[in-house]
């Protein structure tokens, strides 16, 4: 089963985004990944195509609505693959426009009939480490859903499909009309409880429903570069539909756990490294961990201030659907020594005496003290 990223995620908008928000986000991303700006970068080109394709769907109200209901399956023309939506009943050769017209016509015709066009979508959640988000990972997720009943092959009847007929009371509509005072109201058909079906000889395992609750294990391929909060849609892995309609989709919400060493911001990674006061003053070379499991050396020049950062190009996070990587930033903190030995104390006192005599030693302090003097004397 194909793991496809949601069109909304491709365009970095929420599911409830307005047409204007979608357009805005599309423009921004299209500019960023436009082939003219990324010459020779195959990843950017692929991303650009994805963005354009997602926008083609979401900018069109009808297509967007179809996508919301059926997911990617709505656009897999003629596809009757696993979980695919079979368009063969719509006359095949028609263009996408025809297909939509027919599909919507069909939906209108069936509106109010108790039958859904697909099973329910289900949601689940998976937690991954930052390292797994970096490299991508396969995860087994457990979901409890209704699946087609094994005993009756989903028909709901002990005697199979032949035991299922259209409900005679509502003629398959699932609703009946009744006069209530001056009004005519619709209510679920009492004979078939809204299913529109009449099951002879109901299956004992599923009590005629055609579906049973089961725990399933679904393998989810989480792509490298995934962000915390990403939702992966797995078409056709949702709940089985009653009476043979296609299953719904499975949405897997991905949480990326916090890491003890690295903080991530998009494709960049930040790592705080503490230095001793002497190391910062004299300069040194330090070894730092890299998210891919390797090590890197960083030269710290003499006189490095706390808060300085050093960039390690290409040592950052993986970029979704790309071989590119962001950068890593080493953020330096300078630690003031505590619990001094007697000798250390003497050395520092000596250092302080000398530093205090040398006005050029700390130019920033000179500026600071001049400003302090101006502050107190300024009013006079
Ligand atoms: Zn009925
Ligand atoms: Zn059954």
CSV table of C-alpha atoms and ligand atoms in Angstrom, one decimal:
chain,number,residue,atom,x,y,z
A,1,UNK,CA,0.0,0.0,0.0
A,2,UNK,CA,1.4,3.3,-1.0
A,3,UNK,CA,2.3,5.8,1.7
A,4,UNK,CA,1.3,9.2,0.3
A,5,UNK,CA,1.8,12.5,1.9
A,6,UNK,CA,-1.3,14.5,2.3
A,7,UNK,CA,-1.9,17.3,-0.3
A,8,UNK,CA,-2.5,19.7,2.6
A,9,UNK,CA,0.8,18.8,4.1
A,10,UNK,CA,2.6,19.2,0.8
A,11,UNK,CA,1.2,22.8,0.6
A,12,UNK,CA,1.8,23.3,4.3
A,13,UNK,CA,-1.7,24.4,5.1
A,14,UNK,CA,-4.3,23.1,7.5
A,15,UNK,CA,-7.3,21.0,6.3
A,16,UNK,CA,-9.6,23.9,7.0
A,17,UNK,CA,-7.4,26.5,5.2
A,18,UNK,CA,-9.3,29.0,3.0
A,19,UNK,CA,-8.8,29.1,-0.8
A,20,UNK,CA,-6.8,32.3,-0.2
A,21,UNK,CA,-4.5,30.7,2.3
A,22,UNK,CA,-3.9,27.7,0.0
A,23,UNK,CA,-3.0,30.1,-2.8
A,24,UNK,CA,-0.7,32.1,-0.7
A,25,UNK,CA,1.2,29.1,0.6
A,26,UNK,CA,1.3,27.6,-2.9
A,27,UNK,CA,2.9,30.8,-4.2
A,28,UNK,CA,5.5,30.9,-1.5
A,29,UNK,CA,6.5,27.2,-2.0
A,30,UNK,CA,6.4,27.4,-5.8
A,31,UNK,CA,8.8,30.4,-5.6
A,32,UNK,CA,11.1,28.5,-3.3
A,33,UNK,CA,11.2,25.3,-5.3
A,34,UNK,CA,10.9,26.7,-8.8
A,35,UNK,CA,13.3,25.0,-11.2
A,36,UNK,CA,14.6,28.4,-12.4
A,37,UNK,CA,15.8,29.1,-8.9
A,38,UNK,CA,17.2,25.6,-8.3
A,39,UNK,CA,18.9,24.7,-11.5
A,40,UNK,CA,20.1,21.1,-11.7
A,41,UNK,CA,18.5,20.3,-8.4
A,42,UNK,CA,16.4,17.2,-9.1
A,43,UNK,CA,14.9,17.2,-5.6
A,44,UNK,CA,13.7,20.7,-5.9
A,45,UNK,CA,12.2,19.9,-9.2
A,46,UNK,CA,10.4,16.8,-7.8
A,47,UNK,CA,9.1,18.9,-4.9
A,48,UNK,CA,8.0,21.6,-7.3
A,49,UNK,CA,5.9,19.1,-9.3
A,50,UNK,CA,4.3,17.8,-6.1
A,51,UNK,CA,3.4,21.3,-5.0
A,52,UNK,CA,1.9,22.1,-8.4
A,53,UNK,CA,0.0,18.8,-8.4
A,54,UNK,CA,-1.4,19.3,-4.9
A,55,UNK,CA,-2.4,22.8,-5.8
A,56,UNK,CA,-4.2,21.7,-8.9
A,57,UNK,CA,-6.4,19.5,-6.7
A,58,UNK,CA,-6.9,21.8,-3.8
A,59,UNK,CA,-7.6,25.0,-5.7
A,60,UNK,CA,-10.6,23.4,-7.4
A,61,UNK,CA,-13.5,23.3,-5.0
A,62,UNK,CA,-14.9,20.1,-6.4
A,63,UNK,CA,-11.6,18.2,-6.6
A,64,UNK,CA,-10.8,19.4,-3.1
A,65,UNK,CA,-14.1,18.1,-1.8
A,66,UNK,CA,-13.6,14.7,-3.5
A,67,UNK,CA,-10.1,14.6,-2.1
A,68,UNK,CA,-11.4,15.3,1.4
A,69,UNK,CA,-13.8,12.4,1.0
A,70,UNK,CA,-11.9,9.8,-0.9
A,71,UNK,CA,-8.2,10.8,-0.5
A,72,UNK,CA,-5.7,10.1,-3.2
A,73,UNK,CA,-7.9,7.3,-4.4
A,74,UNK,CA,-10.2,9.9,-5.9
A,75,UNK,CA,-7.5,10.6,-8.5
A,76,UNK,CA,-6.2,7.2,-9.3
A,77,UNK,CA,-8.0,6.9,-12.7
A,78,UNK,CA,-9.4,3.5,-13.3
A,79,UNK,CA,-7.5,2.2,-10.3
A,80,UNK,CA,-9.1,-0.7,-8.6
A,81,UNK,CA,-5.9,-1.4,-6.7
A,82,UNK,CA,-5.8,-2.0,-3.0
A,83,UNK,CA,-8.1,0.5,-1.5
A,84,UNK,CA,-8.3,2.3,-4.9
A,85,UNK,CA,-11.5,3.8,-5.9
A,86,UNK,CA,-12.9,2.0,-8.9
A,87,UNK,CA,-14.0,4.4,-11.7
A,88,UNK,CA,-14.9,1.6,-14.1
A,89,UNK,CA,-18.6,2.1,-13.4
A,90,UNK,CA,-18.3,5.7,-14.6
A,91,UNK,CA,-17.8,4.9,-18.3
A,92,UNK,CA,-14.0,4.7,-18.3
A,93,UNK,CA,-12.7,6.9,-21.0
A,94,UNK,CA,-14.1,10.2,-19.8
A,95,UNK,CA,-11.7,13.0,-18.7
A,96,UNK,CA,-11.4,14.0,-15.1
A,97,UNK,CA,-14.2,16.5,-15.5
A,98,UNK,CA,-16.6,13.8,-16.7
A,99,UNK,CA,-15.6,11.6,-13.9
A,100,UNK,CA,-16.3,14.2,-11.4
A,101,UNK,CA,-19.6,15.1,-12.9
A,102,UNK,CA,-20.6,11.5,-12.8
A,103,UNK,CA,-19.3,10.9,-9.4
A,104,UNK,CA,-21.1,13.8,-7.9
A,105,UNK,CA,-24.2,13.0,-9.8
A,106,UNK,CA,-24.0,9.6,-8.4
A,107,UNK,CA,-23.5,10.9,-4.9
A,108,UNK,CA,-26.4,13.3,-5.1
A,109,UNK,CA,-28.6,10.4,-6.3
A,110,UNK,CA,-27.6,8.4,-3.3
A,111,UNK,CA,-27.7,11.1,-0.7
A,112,UNK,CA,-29.9,10.0,2.1
A,113,UNK,CA,-29.4,6.3,1.3
A,114,UNK,CA,-27.9,4.8,4.4
A,115,UNK,CA,-24.9,3.6,2.4
A,116,UNK,CA,-21.6,5.3,2.7
A,117,UNK,CA,-19.3,5.4,-0.3
A,118,UNK,CA,-16.4,4.2,1.8
A,119,UNK,CA,-15.7,3.0,5.3
A,120,UNK,CA,-14.8,5.5,8.1
A,121,UNK,CA,-11.4,7.1,8.3
A,122,UNK,CA,-9.5,6.2,11.4
A,123,UNK,CA,-6.7,8.0,13.2
A,124,UNK,CA,-3.8,6.7,15.1
A,125,UNK,CA,-0.6,8.1,16.6
A,126,UNK,CA,3.0,7.1,16.5
A,127,UNK,CA,6.0,8.4,18.4
A,128,UNK,CA,9.4,8.4,16.9
A,129,UNK,CA,12.8,9.6,18.0
A,130,UNK,CA,14.6,12.5,16.4
A,131,UNK,CA,17.1,10.0,14.9
A,132,UNK,CA,14.2,8.1,13.4
A,133,UNK,CA,12.8,11.3,12.0
A,134,UNK,CA,16.2,12.0,10.5
A,135,UNK,CA,16.7,8.7,8.8
A,136,UNK,CA,13.0,7.7,8.2
A,137,UNK,CA,11.6,4.6,9.8
A,138,UNK,CA,9.1,1.8,9.4
A,139,UNK,CA,6.7,1.5,12.3
A,140,UNK,CA,4.1,-1.0,13.1
A,141,UNK,CA,1.0,0.7,14.4
A,142,UNK,CA,-1.9,-1.2,16.1
A,143,UNK,CA,-5.3,0.0,15.2
A,144,UNK,CA,-8.7,-1.4,16.3
A,145,UNK,CA,-11.2,-1.0,13.5
A,146,UNK,CA,-14.1,-2.7,11.9
A,147,UNK,CA,-13.1,-5.0,9.2
A,148,UNK,CA,-15.1,-7.1,6.8
A,149,UNK,CA,-16.5,-10.1,8.7
A,150,UNK,CA,-14.5,-13.3,7.9
A,151,UNK,CA,-17.5,-15.6,8.4
A,152,UNK,CA,-19.8,-14.1,5.8
A,153,UNK,CA,-17.3,-12.3,3.7
A,154,UNK,CA,-18.8,-9.0,4.7
A,155,UNK,CA,-22.3,-9.7,3.4
A,156,UNK,CA,-23.8,-10.0,6.8
A,157,UNK,CA,-25.8,-13.1,5.9
A,158,UNK,CA,-25.0,-16.8,6.7
A,159,UNK,CA,-26.1,-17.6,3.2
A,160,UNK,CA,-23.7,-15.0,1.6
A,161,UNK,CA,-24.5,-12.2,-0.8
A,162,UNK,CA,-27.7,-13.9,-2.0
A,163,UNK,CA,-29.1,-13.5,1.5
A,164,UNK,CA,-29.0,-9.7,1.3
A,165,UNK,CA,-31.8,-7.8,-0.3
A,166,UNK,CA,-32.9,-4.3,-0.6
A,167,UNK,CA,-35.1,-3.3,2.4
A,168,UNK,CA,-38.7,-3.6,1.3
A,169,UNK,CA,-39.9,-0.8,3.6
A,170,UNK,CA,-37.7,1.9,2.4
A,171,UNK,CA,-36.5,0.5,-1.0
A,172,UNK,CA,-32.9,0.8,0.0
A,173,UNK,CA,-33.1,4.5,0.9
A,174,UNK,CA,-32.6,3.9,4.6
A,175,UNK,CA,-35.1,6.6,5.5
A,176,UNK,CA,-38.8,6.8,5.6
A,177,UNK,CA,-41.1,9.8,5.5
A,178,UNK,CA,-43.9,10.3,7.9
A,179,UNK,CA,-46.5,13.0,8.4
A,180,UNK,CA,-46.0,14.9,11.7
A,181,UNK,CA,-48.7,17.6,12.1
A,182,UNK,CA,-48.3,19.8,9.0
A,183,UNK,CA,-44.8,18.6,8.3
A,184,UNK,CA,-43.4,15.6,6.5
A,185,UNK,CA,-40.3,14.4,8.3
A,186,UNK,CA,-37.7,11.9,7.4
A,187,UNK,CA,-36.5,9.4,9.9
A,188,UNK,CA,-34.3,6.3,9.7
A,189,UNK,CA,-36.2,3.3,8.4
A,190,UNK,CA,-37.3,1.3,11.4
A,191,UNK,CA,-37.2,-2.0,9.5
A,192,UNK,CA,-33.6,-1.9,8.4
A,193,UNK,CA,-32.3,0.8,11.0
A,194,UNK,CA,-31.1,3.0,8.1
A,195,UNK,CA,-28.9,0.4,6.4
A,196,UNK,CA,-31.3,0.1,3.4
A,197,UNK,CA,-30.7,-3.7,3.5
A,198,UNK,CA,-32.7,-6.6,4.6
A,199,UNK,CA,-30.6,-9.5,5.7
A,200,UNK,CA,-32.1,-13.0,5.7
A,201,UNK,CA,-30.4,-15.4,8.0
A,202,UNK,CA,-28.1,-12.9,9.7
A,203,UNK,CA,-24.5,-14.0,10.2
A,204,UNK,CA,-23.9,-15.1,13.8
A,205,UNK,CA,-20.4,-13.7,14.0
A,206,UNK,CA,-21.3,-10.1,13.0
A,207,UNK,CA,-25.1,-10.1,13.8
A,208,UNK,CA,-25.8,-9.2,10.2
A,209,UNK,CA,-23.6,-6.1,10.2
A,210,UNK,CA,-21.0,-7.5,7.7
A,211,UNK,CA,-18.2,-6.0,9.8
A,212,UNK,CA,-16.5,-7.0,13.0
A,213,UNK,CA,-14.0,-5.2,15.3
A,214,UNK,CA,-10.5,-6.4,15.0
A,215,UNK,CA,-7.0,-5.3,16.0
A,216,UNK,CA,-4.8,-4.8,13.0
A,217,UNK,CA,-1.1,-4.1,12.7
A,218,UNK,CA,-0.4,-1.6,9.9
A,219,UNK,CA,3.2,-0.9,8.7
A,220,UNK,CA,3.7,2.8,8.3
A,221,UNK,CA,6.7,4.1,6.4
A,222,UNK,CA,7.6,7.4,8.0
A,223,UNK,CA,9.7,9.3,5.5
A,224,UNK,CA,13.1,10.9,6.4
A,225,UNK,CA,12.8,14.5,7.3
A,226,UNK,CA,9.3,14.2,8.8
A,227,UNK,CA,8.3,17.1,11.1
A,228,UNK,CA,6.6,16.7,14.5
A,229,UNK,CA,2.8,16.9,14.0
A,230,UNK,CA,2.9,15.6,10.4
A,231,UNK,CA,-0.1,13.5,9.4
A,232,UNK,CA,0.4,10.6,7.0
A,233,UNK,CA,-2.5,9.4,5.1
A,234,UNK,CA,-2.7,5.7,4.1
A,235,UNK,CA,-5.4,5.3,1.6
A,236,UNK,CA,-7.6,2.3,2.1
A,237,UNK,CA,-6.1,1.3,5.5
A,238,UNK,CA,-9.1,2.7,7.4
A,239,UNK,CA,-12.3,1.0,8.5
A,240,UNK,CA,-13.9,-1.5,6.2
A,241,UNK,CA,-17.2,-0.2,4.7
A,242,UNK,CA,-20.3,-2.2,5.2
A,243,UNK,CA,-21.6,-4.3,2.4
A,244,UNK,CA,-18.5,-4.2,0.2
A,245,UNK,CA,-17.9,-0.5,-0.1
A,246,UNK,CA,-14.1,0.5,-0.1
A,247,UNK,CA,-12.4,1.0,3.2
A,248,UNK,CA,-11.7,4.4,4.6
A,249,UNK,CA,-8.3,5.9,5.1
A,250,UNK,CA,-5.9,5.7,8.0
A,251,UNK,CA,-4.3,8.9,9.3
A,252,UNK,CA,-1.2,8.5,11.3
A,253,UNK,CA,-0.2,11.5,13.4
A,254,UNK,CA,3.6,11.5,13.9
A,255,UNK,CA,5.1,12.9,17.1
A,256,UNK,CA,8.8,13.5,17.2
A,257,UNK,CA,10.2,13.1,20.7
A,258,UNK,CA,12.5,15.7,22.2
A,259,UNK,CA,16.2,15.0,22.1
A,260,UNK,CA,18.7,15.5,24.8
A,261,UNK,CA,21.4,16.9,22.5
A,262,UNK,CA,19.7,18.4,19.5
A,263,UNK,CA,17.0,20.9,18.8
A,264,UNK,CA,15.5,21.0,15.4
A,265,UNK,CA,14.2,23.9,13.5
A,266,UNK,CA,13.1,22.8,10.0
A,267,UNK,CA,16.1,21.5,8.3
A,268,UNK,CA,18.6,23.0,10.7
A,269,UNK,CA,19.8,21.5,14.0
A,270,UNK,CA,21.1,23.3,17.0
A,271,UNK,CA,23.4,21.8,19.5
A,272,UNK,CA,24.6,23.6,22.7
A,273,UNK,CA,28.1,22.9,23.7
A,274,UNK,CA,29.5,24.2,27.0
A,275,UNK,CA,33.1,25.4,27.0
A,276,UNK,CA,35.3,26.1,30.0
A,277,UNK,CA,36.3,29.7,30.4
A,278,UNK,CA,39.9,28.8,29.5
A,279,UNK,CA,39.0,27.0,26.3
A,280,UNK,CA,36.9,29.9,25.1
A,281,UNK,CA,39.7,32.4,25.9
A,282,UNK,CA,42.6,30.4,24.5
A,283,UNK,CA,40.9,28.6,21.7
A,284,UNK,CA,40.6,24.9,21.2
A,285,UNK,CA,39.2,22.2,19.0
A,286,UNK,CA,36.2,20.2,20.2
A,287,UNK,CA,34.4,17.1,18.9
A,288,UNK,CA,30.7,17.3,18.5
A,289,UNK,CA,28.0,14.6,17.8
A,290,UNK,CA,26.1,14.7,14.5
A,291,UNK,CA,22.5,13.5,14.1
A,292,UNK,CA,23.6,10.9,11.6
A,293,UNK,CA,25.6,9.2,14.3
A,294,UNK,CA,29.0,10.5,13.1
A,295,UNK,CA,31.3,13.0,14.8
A,296,UNK,CA,32.6,16.3,13.6
A,297,UNK,CA,35.5,18.6,14.8
A,298,UNK,CA,34.9,22.2,15.4
A,299,UNK,CA,37.7,24.8,15.8
A,300,UNK,CA,37.0,27.3,18.5
A,301,UNK,CA,39.0,30.4,18.0
A,302,UNK,CA,40.7,32.2,20.9
A,303,UNK,CA,38.5,34.8,22.5
A,304,UNK,CA,35.2,33.1,21.7
A,305,UNK,CA,32.3,34.7,23.5
A,306,UNK,CA,29.4,32.8,25.1
A,307,UNK,CA,26.5,32.7,22.7
A,308,UNK,CA,28.7,32.5,19.6
A,309,UNK,CA,27.7,29.9,17.1
A,310,UNK,CA,29.5,27.9,14.5
A,311,UNK,CA,27.9,26.5,11.4
A,312,UNK,CA,28.6,23.0,10.1
A,313,UNK,CA,27.3,23.0,6.6
A,314,UNK,CA,25.2,20.0,5.5
A,315,UNK,CA,25.3,18.3,9.0
A,316,UNK,CA,21.7,19.3,9.7
A,317,UNK,CA,18.4,17.5,9.4
A,318,UNK,CA,17.2,15.6,6.3
A,319,UNK,CA,14.9,17.4,4.0
A,320,UNK,CA,11.6,15.6,3.3
A,321,UNK,CA,11.7,13.7,0.0
A,322,UNK,CA,15.1,14.9,-0.8
A,323,UNK,CA,18.7,13.9,-0.3
A,324,UNK,CA,19.5,17.4,0.8
A,325,UNK,CA,20.4,18.3,4.4
A,326,UNK,CA,20.2,21.4,6.4
A,327,UNK,CA,23.0,22.8,8.6
A,328,UNK,CA,24.0,22.2,12.1
A,329,UNK,CA,24.8,25.1,14.4
A,330,UNK,CA,27.0,24.7,17.5
A,331,UNK,CA,25.9,27.2,20.1
A,332,UNK,CA,28.6,27.8,22.6
A,333,UNK,CA,28.1,28.6,26.2
A,334,UNK,CA,31.0,29.6,28.4
A,335,UNK,CA,30.9,28.1,31.9
A,336,UNK,CA,32.2,30.0,34.9
A,337,UNK,CA,34.3,27.7,37.0
A,338,UNK,CA,32.8,26.8,40.4
A,339,UNK,CA,34.4,25.0,43.4
A,340,UNK,CA,37.9,26.4,42.7
A,341,UNK,CA,41.0,24.7,44.2
A,342,UNK,CA,43.4,27.0,46.1
A,343,UNK,CA,45.8,27.1,43.2
A,344,UNK,CA,43.1,27.9,40.7
A,345,UNK,CA,41.9,30.7,42.9
A,346,UNK,CA,45.4,32.1,43.1
A,347,UNK,CA,45.8,31.9,39.3
A,348,UNK,CA,42.5,33.6,38.7
A,349,UNK,CA,43.2,36.3,41.2
A,350,UNK,CA,46.5,37.0,39.4
A,351,UNK,CA,44.7,37.0,36.1
A,352,UNK,CA,42.1,39.4,37.4
A,353,UNK,CA,44.7,41.8,38.7
A,354,UNK,CA,46.4,41.9,35.4
A,355,UNK,CA,43.2,42.1,33.4
A,356,UNK,CA,42.1,45.1,35.6
A,357,UNK,CA,45.2,47.0,34.8
A,358,UNK,CA,45.0,46.4,31.0
A,359,UNK,CA,42.3,48.8,29.7
A,360,UNK,CA,42.5,47.3,26.2
A,361,UNK,CA,41.9,43.8,27.6
A,362,UNK,CA,38.1,44.1,27.4
A,363,UNK,CA,37.0,46.7,24.9
A,364,UNK,CA,33.4,45.8,25.4
A,365,UNK,CA,33.7,46.6,29.1
A,366,UNK,CA,35.4,49.9,28.3
A,367,UNK,CA,32.4,50.9,26.2
A,368,UNK,CA,30.1,49.7,28.9
A,369,UNK,CA,31.8,51.7,31.6
A,370,UNK,CA,32.0,54.8,29.5
A,371,UNK,CA,28.2,54.5,29.0
A,372,UNK,CA,27.7,54.1,32.7
A,373,UNK,CA,29.7,57.2,33.3
A,374,UNK,CA,27.7,59.1,30.7
A,375,UNK,CA,24.5,57.8,32.3
A,376,UNK,CA,25.3,59.3,35.7
A,377,UNK,CA,26.9,62.5,34.5
A,378,UNK,CA,24.7,63.1,31.6
A,379,UNK,CA,22.2,65.3,33.4
A,380,UNK,CA,24.7,67.8,34.7
B,1,LIG,ZN1,-35.4,0.1,5.3
B,2,LIG,ZN1,-20.6,-11.9,9.4
